[in-house]
Coordinates of C-alpha atoms in Angstrom, one line a residue:
Chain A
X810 CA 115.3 136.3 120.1
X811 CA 113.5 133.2 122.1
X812 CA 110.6 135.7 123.5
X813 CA 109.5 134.8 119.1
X814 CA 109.0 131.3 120.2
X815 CA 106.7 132.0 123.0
X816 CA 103.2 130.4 123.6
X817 CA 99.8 132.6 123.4
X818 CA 99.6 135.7 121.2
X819 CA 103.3 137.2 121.8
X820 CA 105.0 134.5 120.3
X821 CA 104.6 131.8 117.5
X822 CA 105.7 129.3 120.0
X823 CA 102.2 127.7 119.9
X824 CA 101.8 128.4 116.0
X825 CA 104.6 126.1 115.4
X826 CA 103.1 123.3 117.7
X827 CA 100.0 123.5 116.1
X828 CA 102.0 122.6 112.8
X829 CA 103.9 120.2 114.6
X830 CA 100.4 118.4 115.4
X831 CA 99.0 118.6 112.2
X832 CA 102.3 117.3 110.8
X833 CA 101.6 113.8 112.9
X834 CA 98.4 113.8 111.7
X835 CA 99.0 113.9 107.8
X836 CA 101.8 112.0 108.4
X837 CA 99.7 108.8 110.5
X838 CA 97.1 108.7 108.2
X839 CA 99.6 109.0 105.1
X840 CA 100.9 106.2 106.5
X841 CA 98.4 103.9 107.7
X842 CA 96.9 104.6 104.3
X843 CA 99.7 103.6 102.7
X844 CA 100.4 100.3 104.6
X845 CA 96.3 99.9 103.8
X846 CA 97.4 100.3 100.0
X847 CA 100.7 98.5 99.9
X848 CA 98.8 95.1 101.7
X849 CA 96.9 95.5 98.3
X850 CA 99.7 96.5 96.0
X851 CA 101.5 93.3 97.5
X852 CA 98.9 91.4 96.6
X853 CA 98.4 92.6 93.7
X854 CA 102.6 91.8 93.2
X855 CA 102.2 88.9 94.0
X856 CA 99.0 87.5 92.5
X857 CA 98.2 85.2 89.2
X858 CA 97.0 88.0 87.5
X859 CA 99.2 89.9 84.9
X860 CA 96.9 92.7 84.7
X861 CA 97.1 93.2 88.5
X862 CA 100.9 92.5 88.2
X863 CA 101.2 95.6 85.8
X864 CA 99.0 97.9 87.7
X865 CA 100.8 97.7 90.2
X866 CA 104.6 97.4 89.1
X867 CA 103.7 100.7 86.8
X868 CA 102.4 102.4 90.2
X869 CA 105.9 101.3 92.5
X870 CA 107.4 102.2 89.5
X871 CA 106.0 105.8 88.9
X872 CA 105.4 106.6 92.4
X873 CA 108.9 105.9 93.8
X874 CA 110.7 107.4 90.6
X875 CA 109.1 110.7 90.1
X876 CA 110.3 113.4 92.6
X877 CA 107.7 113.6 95.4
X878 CA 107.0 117.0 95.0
X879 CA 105.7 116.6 91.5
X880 CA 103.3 113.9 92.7
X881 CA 102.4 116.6 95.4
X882 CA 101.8 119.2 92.5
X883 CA 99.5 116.2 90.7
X884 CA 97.2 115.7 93.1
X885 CA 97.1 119.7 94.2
X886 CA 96.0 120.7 90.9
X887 CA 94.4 117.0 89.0
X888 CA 92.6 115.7 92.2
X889 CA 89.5 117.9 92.2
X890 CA 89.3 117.8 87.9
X891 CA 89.4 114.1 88.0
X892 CA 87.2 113.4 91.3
X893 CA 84.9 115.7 89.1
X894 CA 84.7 113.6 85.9
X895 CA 84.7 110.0 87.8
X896 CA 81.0 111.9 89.8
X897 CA 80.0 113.2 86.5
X898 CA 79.8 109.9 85.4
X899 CA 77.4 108.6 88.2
X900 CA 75.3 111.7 87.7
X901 CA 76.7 114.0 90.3
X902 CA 77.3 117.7 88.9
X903 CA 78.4 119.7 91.5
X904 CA 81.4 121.3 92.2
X905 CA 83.9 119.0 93.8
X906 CA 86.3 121.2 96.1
X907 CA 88.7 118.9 98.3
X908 CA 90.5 120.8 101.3
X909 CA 94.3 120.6 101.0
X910 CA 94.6 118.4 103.6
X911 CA 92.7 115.9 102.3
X912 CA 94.9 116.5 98.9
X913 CA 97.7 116.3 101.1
X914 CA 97.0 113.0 102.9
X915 CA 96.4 111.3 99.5
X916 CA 99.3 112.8 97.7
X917 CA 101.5 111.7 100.4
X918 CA 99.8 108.2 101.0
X919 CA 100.3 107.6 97.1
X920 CA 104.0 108.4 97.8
X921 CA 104.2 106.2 100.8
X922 CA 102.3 103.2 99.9
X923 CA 104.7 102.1 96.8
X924 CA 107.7 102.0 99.6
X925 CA 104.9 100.2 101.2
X926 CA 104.0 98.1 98.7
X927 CA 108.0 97.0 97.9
X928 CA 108.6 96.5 101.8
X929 CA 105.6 94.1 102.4
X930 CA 106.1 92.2 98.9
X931 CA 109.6 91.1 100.4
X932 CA 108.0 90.0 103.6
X933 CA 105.6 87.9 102.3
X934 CA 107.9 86.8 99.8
X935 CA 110.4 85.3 103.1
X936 CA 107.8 83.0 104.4
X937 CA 108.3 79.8 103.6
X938 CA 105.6 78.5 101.1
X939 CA 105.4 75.1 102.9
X940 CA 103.9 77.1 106.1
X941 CA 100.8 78.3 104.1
X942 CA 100.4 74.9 102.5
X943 CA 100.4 73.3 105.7
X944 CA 98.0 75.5 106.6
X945 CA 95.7 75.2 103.8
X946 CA 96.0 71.3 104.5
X947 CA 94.9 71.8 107.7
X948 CA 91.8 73.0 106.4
X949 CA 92.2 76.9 107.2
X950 CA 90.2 78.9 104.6
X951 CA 92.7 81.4 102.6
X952 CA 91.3 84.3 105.4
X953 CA 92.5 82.4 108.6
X954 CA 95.7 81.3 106.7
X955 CA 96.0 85.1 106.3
X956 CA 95.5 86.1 109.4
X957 CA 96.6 83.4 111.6
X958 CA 100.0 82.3 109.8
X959 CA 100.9 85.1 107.6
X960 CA 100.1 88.7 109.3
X961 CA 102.3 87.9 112.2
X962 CA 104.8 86.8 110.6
X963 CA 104.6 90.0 107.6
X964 CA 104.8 92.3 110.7
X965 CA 107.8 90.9 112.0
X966 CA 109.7 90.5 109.0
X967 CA 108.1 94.0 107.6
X968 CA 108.7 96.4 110.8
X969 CA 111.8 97.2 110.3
X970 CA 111.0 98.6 106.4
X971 CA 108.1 99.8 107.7
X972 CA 110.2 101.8 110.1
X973 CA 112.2 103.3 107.2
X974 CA 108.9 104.0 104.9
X975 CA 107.5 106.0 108.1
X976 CA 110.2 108.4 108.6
X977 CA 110.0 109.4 104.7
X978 CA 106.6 109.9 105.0
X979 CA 106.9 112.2 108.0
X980 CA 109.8 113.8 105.8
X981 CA 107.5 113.9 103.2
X982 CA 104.6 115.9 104.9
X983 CA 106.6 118.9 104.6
X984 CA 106.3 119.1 100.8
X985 CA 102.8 119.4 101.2
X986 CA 103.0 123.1 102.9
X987 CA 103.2 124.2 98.9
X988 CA 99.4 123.3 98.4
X989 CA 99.0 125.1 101.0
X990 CA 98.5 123.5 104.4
X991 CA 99.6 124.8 107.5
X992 CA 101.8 122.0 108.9
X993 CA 105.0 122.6 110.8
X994 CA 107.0 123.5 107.4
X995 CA 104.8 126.1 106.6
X996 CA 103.7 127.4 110.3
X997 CA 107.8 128.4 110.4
X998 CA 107.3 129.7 107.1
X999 CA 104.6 131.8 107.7
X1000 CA 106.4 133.2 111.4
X1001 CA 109.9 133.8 109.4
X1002 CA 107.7 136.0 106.6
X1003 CA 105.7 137.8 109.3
X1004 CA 109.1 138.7 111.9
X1005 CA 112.1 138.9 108.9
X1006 CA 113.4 136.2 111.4
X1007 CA 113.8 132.8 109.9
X1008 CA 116.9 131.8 111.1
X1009 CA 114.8 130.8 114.7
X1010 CA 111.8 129.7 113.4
X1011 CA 113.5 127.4 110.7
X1012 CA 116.1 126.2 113.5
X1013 CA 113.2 125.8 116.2
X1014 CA 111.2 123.6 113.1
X1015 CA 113.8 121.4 112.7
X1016 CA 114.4 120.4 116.2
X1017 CA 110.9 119.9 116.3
X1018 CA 111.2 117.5 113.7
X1019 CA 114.2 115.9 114.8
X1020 CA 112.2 114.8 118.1
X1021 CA 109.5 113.3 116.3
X1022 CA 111.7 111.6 114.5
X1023 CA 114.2 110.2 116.9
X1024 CA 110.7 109.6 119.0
X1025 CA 109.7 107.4 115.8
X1026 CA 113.0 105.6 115.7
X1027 CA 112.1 104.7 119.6
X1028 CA 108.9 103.4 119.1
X1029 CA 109.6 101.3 116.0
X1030 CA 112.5 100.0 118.6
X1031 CA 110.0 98.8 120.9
X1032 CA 107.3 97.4 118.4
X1033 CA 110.4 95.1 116.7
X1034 CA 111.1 93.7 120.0
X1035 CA 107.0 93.2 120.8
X1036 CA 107.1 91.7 117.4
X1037 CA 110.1 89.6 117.5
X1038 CA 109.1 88.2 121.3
X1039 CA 109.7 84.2 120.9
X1040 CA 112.5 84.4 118.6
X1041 CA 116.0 83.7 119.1
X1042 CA 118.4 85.8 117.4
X1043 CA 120.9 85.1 115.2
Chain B
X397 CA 94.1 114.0 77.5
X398 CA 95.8 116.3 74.6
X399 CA 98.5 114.2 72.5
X400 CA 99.3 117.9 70.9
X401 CA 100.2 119.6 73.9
X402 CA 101.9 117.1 75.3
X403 CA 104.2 117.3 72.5
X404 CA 104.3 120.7 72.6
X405 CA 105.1 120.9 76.5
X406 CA 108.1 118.0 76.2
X407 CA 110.8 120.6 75.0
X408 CA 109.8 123.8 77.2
X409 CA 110.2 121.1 80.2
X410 CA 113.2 119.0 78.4
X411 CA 114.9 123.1 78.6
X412 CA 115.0 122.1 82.8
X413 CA 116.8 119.0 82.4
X414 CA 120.3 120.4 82.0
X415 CA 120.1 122.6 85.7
X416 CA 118.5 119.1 87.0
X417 CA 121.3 117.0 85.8
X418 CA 123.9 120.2 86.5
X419 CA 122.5 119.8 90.7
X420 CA 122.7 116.1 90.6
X421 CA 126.6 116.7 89.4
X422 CA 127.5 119.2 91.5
X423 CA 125.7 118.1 94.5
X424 CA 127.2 114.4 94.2
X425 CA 130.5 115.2 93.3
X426 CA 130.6 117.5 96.5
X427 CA 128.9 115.4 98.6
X428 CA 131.1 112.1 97.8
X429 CA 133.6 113.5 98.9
X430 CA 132.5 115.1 102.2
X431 CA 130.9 111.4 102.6
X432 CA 134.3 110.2 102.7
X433 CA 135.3 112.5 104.7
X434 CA 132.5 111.9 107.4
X435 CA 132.7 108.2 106.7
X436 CA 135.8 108.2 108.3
X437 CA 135.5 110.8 110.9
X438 CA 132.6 108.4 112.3
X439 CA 135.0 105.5 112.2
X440 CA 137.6 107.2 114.0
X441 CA 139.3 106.1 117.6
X442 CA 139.0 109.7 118.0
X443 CA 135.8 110.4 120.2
X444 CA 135.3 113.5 119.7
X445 CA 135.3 113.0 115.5
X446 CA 132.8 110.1 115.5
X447 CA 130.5 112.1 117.7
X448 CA 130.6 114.7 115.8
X449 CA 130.5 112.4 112.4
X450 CA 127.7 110.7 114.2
X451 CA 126.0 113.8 115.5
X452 CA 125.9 115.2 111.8
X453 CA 124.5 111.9 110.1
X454 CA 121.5 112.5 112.6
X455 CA 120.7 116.1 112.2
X456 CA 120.5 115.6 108.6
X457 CA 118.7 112.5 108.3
X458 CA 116.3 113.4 110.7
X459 CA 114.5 116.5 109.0
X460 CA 113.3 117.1 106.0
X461 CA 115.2 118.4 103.0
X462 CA 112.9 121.2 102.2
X463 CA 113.8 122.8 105.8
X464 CA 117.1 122.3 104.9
X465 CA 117.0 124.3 101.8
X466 CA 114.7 126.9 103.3
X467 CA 117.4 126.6 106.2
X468 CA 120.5 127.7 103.8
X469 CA 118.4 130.1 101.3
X470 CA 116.7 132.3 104.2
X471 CA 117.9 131.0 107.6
X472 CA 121.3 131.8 106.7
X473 CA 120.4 135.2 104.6
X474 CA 119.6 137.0 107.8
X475 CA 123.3 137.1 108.7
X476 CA 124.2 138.8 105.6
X477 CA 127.2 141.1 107.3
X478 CA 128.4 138.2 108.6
X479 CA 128.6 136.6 105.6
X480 CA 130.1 139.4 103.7
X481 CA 132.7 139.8 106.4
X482 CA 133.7 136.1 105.5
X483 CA 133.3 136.6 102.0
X484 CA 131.0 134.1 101.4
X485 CA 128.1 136.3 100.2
X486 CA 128.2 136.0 96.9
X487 CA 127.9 132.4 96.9
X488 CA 125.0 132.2 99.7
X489 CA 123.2 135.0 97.6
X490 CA 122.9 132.6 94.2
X491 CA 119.9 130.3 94.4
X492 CA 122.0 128.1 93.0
X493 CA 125.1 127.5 95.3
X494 CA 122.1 127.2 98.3
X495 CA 120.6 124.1 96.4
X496 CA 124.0 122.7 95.7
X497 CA 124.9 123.2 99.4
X498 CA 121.7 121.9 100.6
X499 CA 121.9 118.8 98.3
X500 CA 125.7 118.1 98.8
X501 CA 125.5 118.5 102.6
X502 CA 122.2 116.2 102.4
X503 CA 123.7 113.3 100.4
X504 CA 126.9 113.4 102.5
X505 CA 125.0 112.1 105.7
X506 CA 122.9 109.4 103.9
X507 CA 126.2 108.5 101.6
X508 CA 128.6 108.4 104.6
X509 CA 126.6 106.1 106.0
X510 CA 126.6 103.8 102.9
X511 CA 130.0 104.3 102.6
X512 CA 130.7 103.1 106.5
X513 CA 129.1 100.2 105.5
X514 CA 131.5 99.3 102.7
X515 CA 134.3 100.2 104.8
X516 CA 133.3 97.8 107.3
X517 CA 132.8 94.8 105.0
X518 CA 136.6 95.3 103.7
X519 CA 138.4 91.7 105.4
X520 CA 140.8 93.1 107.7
X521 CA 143.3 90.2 106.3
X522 CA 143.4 92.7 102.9
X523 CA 144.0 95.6 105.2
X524 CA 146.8 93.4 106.7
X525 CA 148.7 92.1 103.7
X526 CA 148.6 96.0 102.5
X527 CA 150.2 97.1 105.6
X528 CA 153.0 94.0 105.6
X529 CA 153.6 95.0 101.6
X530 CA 154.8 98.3 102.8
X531 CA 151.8 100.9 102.1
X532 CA 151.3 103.6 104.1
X533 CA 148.2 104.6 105.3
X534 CA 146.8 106.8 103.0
X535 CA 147.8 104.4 100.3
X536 CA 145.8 100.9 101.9
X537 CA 143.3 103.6 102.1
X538 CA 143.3 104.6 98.6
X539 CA 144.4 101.6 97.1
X540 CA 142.5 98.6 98.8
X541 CA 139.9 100.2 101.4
X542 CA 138.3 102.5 99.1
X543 CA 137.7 100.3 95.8
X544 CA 136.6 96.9 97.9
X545 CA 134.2 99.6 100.1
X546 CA 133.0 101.5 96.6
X547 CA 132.2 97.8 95.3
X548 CA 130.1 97.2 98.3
X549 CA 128.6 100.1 98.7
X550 CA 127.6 100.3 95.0
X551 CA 124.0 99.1 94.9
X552 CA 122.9 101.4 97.8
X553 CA 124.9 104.1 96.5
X554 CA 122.7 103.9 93.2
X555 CA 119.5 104.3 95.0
X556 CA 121.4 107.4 96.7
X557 CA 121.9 108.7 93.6
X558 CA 118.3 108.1 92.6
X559 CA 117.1 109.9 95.3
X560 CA 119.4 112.8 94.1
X561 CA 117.8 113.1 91.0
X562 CA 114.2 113.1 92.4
X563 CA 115.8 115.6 95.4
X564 CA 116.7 118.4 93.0
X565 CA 112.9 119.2 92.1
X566 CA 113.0 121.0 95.9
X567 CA 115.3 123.7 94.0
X568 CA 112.3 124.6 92.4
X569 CA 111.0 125.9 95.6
X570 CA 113.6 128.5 95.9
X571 CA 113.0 129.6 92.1
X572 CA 115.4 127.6 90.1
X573 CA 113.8 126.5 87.2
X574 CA 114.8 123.0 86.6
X575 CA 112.0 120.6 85.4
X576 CA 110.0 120.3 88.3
X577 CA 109.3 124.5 88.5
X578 CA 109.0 124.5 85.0
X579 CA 106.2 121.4 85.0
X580 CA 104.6 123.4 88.1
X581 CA 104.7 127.0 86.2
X582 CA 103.2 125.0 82.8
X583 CA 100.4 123.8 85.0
X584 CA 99.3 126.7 86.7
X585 CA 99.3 128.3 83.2
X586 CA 97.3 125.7 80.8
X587 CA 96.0 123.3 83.6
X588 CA 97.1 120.2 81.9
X589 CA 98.2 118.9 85.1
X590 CA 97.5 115.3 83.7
X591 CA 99.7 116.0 80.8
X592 CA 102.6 118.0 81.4
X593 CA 103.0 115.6 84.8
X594 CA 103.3 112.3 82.3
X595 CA 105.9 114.2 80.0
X596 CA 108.1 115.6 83.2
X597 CA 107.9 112.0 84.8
X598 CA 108.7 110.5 82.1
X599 CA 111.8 112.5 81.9
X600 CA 112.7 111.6 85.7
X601 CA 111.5 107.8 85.0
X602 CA 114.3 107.4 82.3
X603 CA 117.0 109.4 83.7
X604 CA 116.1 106.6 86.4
X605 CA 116.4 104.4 84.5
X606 CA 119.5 105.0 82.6
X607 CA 121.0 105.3 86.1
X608 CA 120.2 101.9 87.2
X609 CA 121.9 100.4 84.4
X610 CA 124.8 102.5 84.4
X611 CA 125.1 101.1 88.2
X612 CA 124.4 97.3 87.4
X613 CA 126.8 97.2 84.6
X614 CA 129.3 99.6 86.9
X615 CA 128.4 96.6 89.2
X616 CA 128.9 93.7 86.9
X617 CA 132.5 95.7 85.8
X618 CA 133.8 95.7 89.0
X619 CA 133.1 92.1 90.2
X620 CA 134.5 90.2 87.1
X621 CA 135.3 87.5 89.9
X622 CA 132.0 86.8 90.7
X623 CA 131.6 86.1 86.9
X624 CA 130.7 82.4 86.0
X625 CA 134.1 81.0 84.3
X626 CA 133.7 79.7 80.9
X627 CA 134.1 76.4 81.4
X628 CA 137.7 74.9 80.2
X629 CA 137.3 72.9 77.2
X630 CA 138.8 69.7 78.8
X631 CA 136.6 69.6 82.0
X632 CA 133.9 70.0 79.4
X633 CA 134.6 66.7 77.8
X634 CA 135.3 64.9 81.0
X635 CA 132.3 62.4 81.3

């Protein structure tokens, strides 16, 4: 039975590795997306604004209370209509085809970034408001109080949420092998439907994902302690 | 955006919502009680019961649910005359069973988990006066562990039970047609992705909803001593 999981053309050994690598890669730049999109969601939490207040709570709101795979099915069959109408307004008439992985990476990005968005409100939320008026009296512009007295402390507080909303995003990358993209869901898939053997392929998958994510639990370890160098604990 | 067909598309996906609610059931019921089960295998003395407790939590946690439904609808399927031989066939045949299995056995890791939580927080001075009152173990167990541990645990457990709901749309992908495949097979037939996705989320947004305050007022029920006291009319008049 293990001569199925062989590398090179005999086996679908380097199939499933392939998918295990494009996994990673819809799964980092869901993420990093994300983070990019719950910095602004955050914001937008947190700001005067009560228009921004409600974009925002109605997206944390929709995106973490609809099942994933129905956003996943949004974007797979709304992205290219709507992409098409927003260009038809500026002029552009072509046909606007997007790749499933770039539907992917968004669908799953919107997903992440409203765990995101709720992880990084709460960060900001814990540091003390007398640190960024002491700032601002200093004379730091809003940027450098951003960057200099918030950010480091965000990523601190925020890592270990962070570390949660990662390892449903890499969870979540396997929805997207219904739109169809040949990540490590669907690269099992495909060798179970081709060899009537899924029992090894689906077994071999999920170890594979089990390293990536005990590899991710790990590395978040590590980046808590970098983060939290200088601080006594409790 | 067509008001007309999203009217006309609420009850054809509405028809789903009883199989969705039916998995969440099923799949919770199951799984609470295999959470219990686990929860206290992984607290243990006995090594080789909170490895194993431990060992399971992992697995499941650490891959994605879909695999785990593919797992127990085809992995499992290519053992057939095994499963005959056992007489478990009929069950592992039905769609069904598979997405109940695959949901009860998921919600048992994450719920043991929550529920090891709430065990731990119970004062060991209750466990104490319990045991000096005469109760056996079973009953400081079901009398004071398990109620002071539910209490606890009762917020997380909520957002468990969220994740249930929005977890049953994966039995789609092993055609059950709850709301989720019916939503997917009313797209691919009029392409009104926009509105047949805000008339199925709106479904999932209030059964949401509804859950969270069933939990805070399940919440606010079972911690009257947490309650402000009304205030005793003669401390009131003190000056």
């Amino acid at each position: 039975m293990l001569e199925l999981l062989a590398l090179g053309d005999t086996g679908w050994g380097d199939e499933l590795l392939r998918g295990a690598g494009m996994t990673v890669i819809v799964a980092v730049l869901s993420f990093v997306t994300g983070v990019a999109i719950g910095m602004t969601g955050a914001g937008a939490k947190l700001s005067g604004s009560l228009l921004l207040r409600a974009v925002a709570e109605i997206y944390t709101t929709v995106a973490r209370g609809v099942p994933e795979l129905l956003i996943i099915y949004l974007f797979a069959f709304g992205l290219n209509p709507i992409a098409q109408n927003i260009a038809a307004l500026v002029g552009y008439t072509e046909r606007i085809d997007f790749d499933p992985f770039t539907i992917g990476v968004v669908a799953v990005a919107t997903i992440s970034g409203a765990y995101s968005t709720e992880v990084l409100r709460g960060a900001i939320l814990t540091i003390p408001r007398g640190q960024i008026e002491a700032a601002r009296a200093v004379g730091m512009h809003r940027w450098l109080v951003f960057r200099r007295i918030m950010l480091p402390q965000v990523m601190r507080f925020a890592l270990p949420g962070l570390g949660n909303v990662w390892q449903l995003t890499l969870k979540d990358t396997a929805l997207v092998s219904v739109i169809p993209l040949t990540e490590l869901m669907r690269a099992a898939f495909r060798a179970s439907g081709s060899t009537r053997e899924p029992f090894i392929f689906l077994l071999a998958a999920y170890a594979l994902y089990l390293v990536m994510t005990s590899f991710s639990t790990v590395a978040f370890e590590r980046a808590e302690r970098h983060f939290g160098r200088g601080v006594r604990r409790a | 955006m067509d008001l007309e067909l999203m009217v006309r598309s609420a009850p054809a996906i509405a028809a789903g919502l009883p199989m969705t609610l039916g998995l969440v059931v099923l799949s919770l019921l199951i799984g609470f009680v295999l959470a219990v089960v686990i929860a206290q295998m992984r607290l243990s003395r006995y090594p080789v019961l909170s490895r194993f407790a431990a060992g399971y939590v992992f697995v499941i946690r650490g891959g994605p649910l879909l695999l785990q439904f593919y797992f127990i609808y085809y992995g499992l399927s290519q053992f057939r005359p095994f499963w005959e031989g056992i007489g478990a066939w009929p069950v592992l045949r039905e769609a069904f069973w598979c997405a109940v299995i695959a949901l009860a056995l998921n919600t048992a890791a994450y719920t043991s988990e929550i529920i090891r939580g709430g065990i731990l927080s119970v004062p060991h001075g209750s466990v104490e006066a319990a045991r000096a009152c005469g109760m056996s173990r079973l009953l400081v167990f079901r009398r004071i562990v398990l109620p002071i541990a539910f209490r606890q645990a009762l917020p997380a457990y909520g957002n468990e039970v969220i994740l249930m709901v929005k977890a049953t749309s994966l039995a789609s992908i092993i055609t059950i047609m709850e709301m989720t495949g019916i939503a997917k097979k009313l797209i691919s037939q009029t392409f009104a992705v926009y509105e047949v996705f805000i008339v199925a989320g709106a479904i999932y947004l209030l059964i949401n909803f509804l859950l969270t305050r069933v939990v805070k007022y399940a919440e606010w029920r079972l911690t009257p001593y947490l309650r402000e006291r009304p205030a005793p009319a003669s401390t009131a008049a003190a000056p």
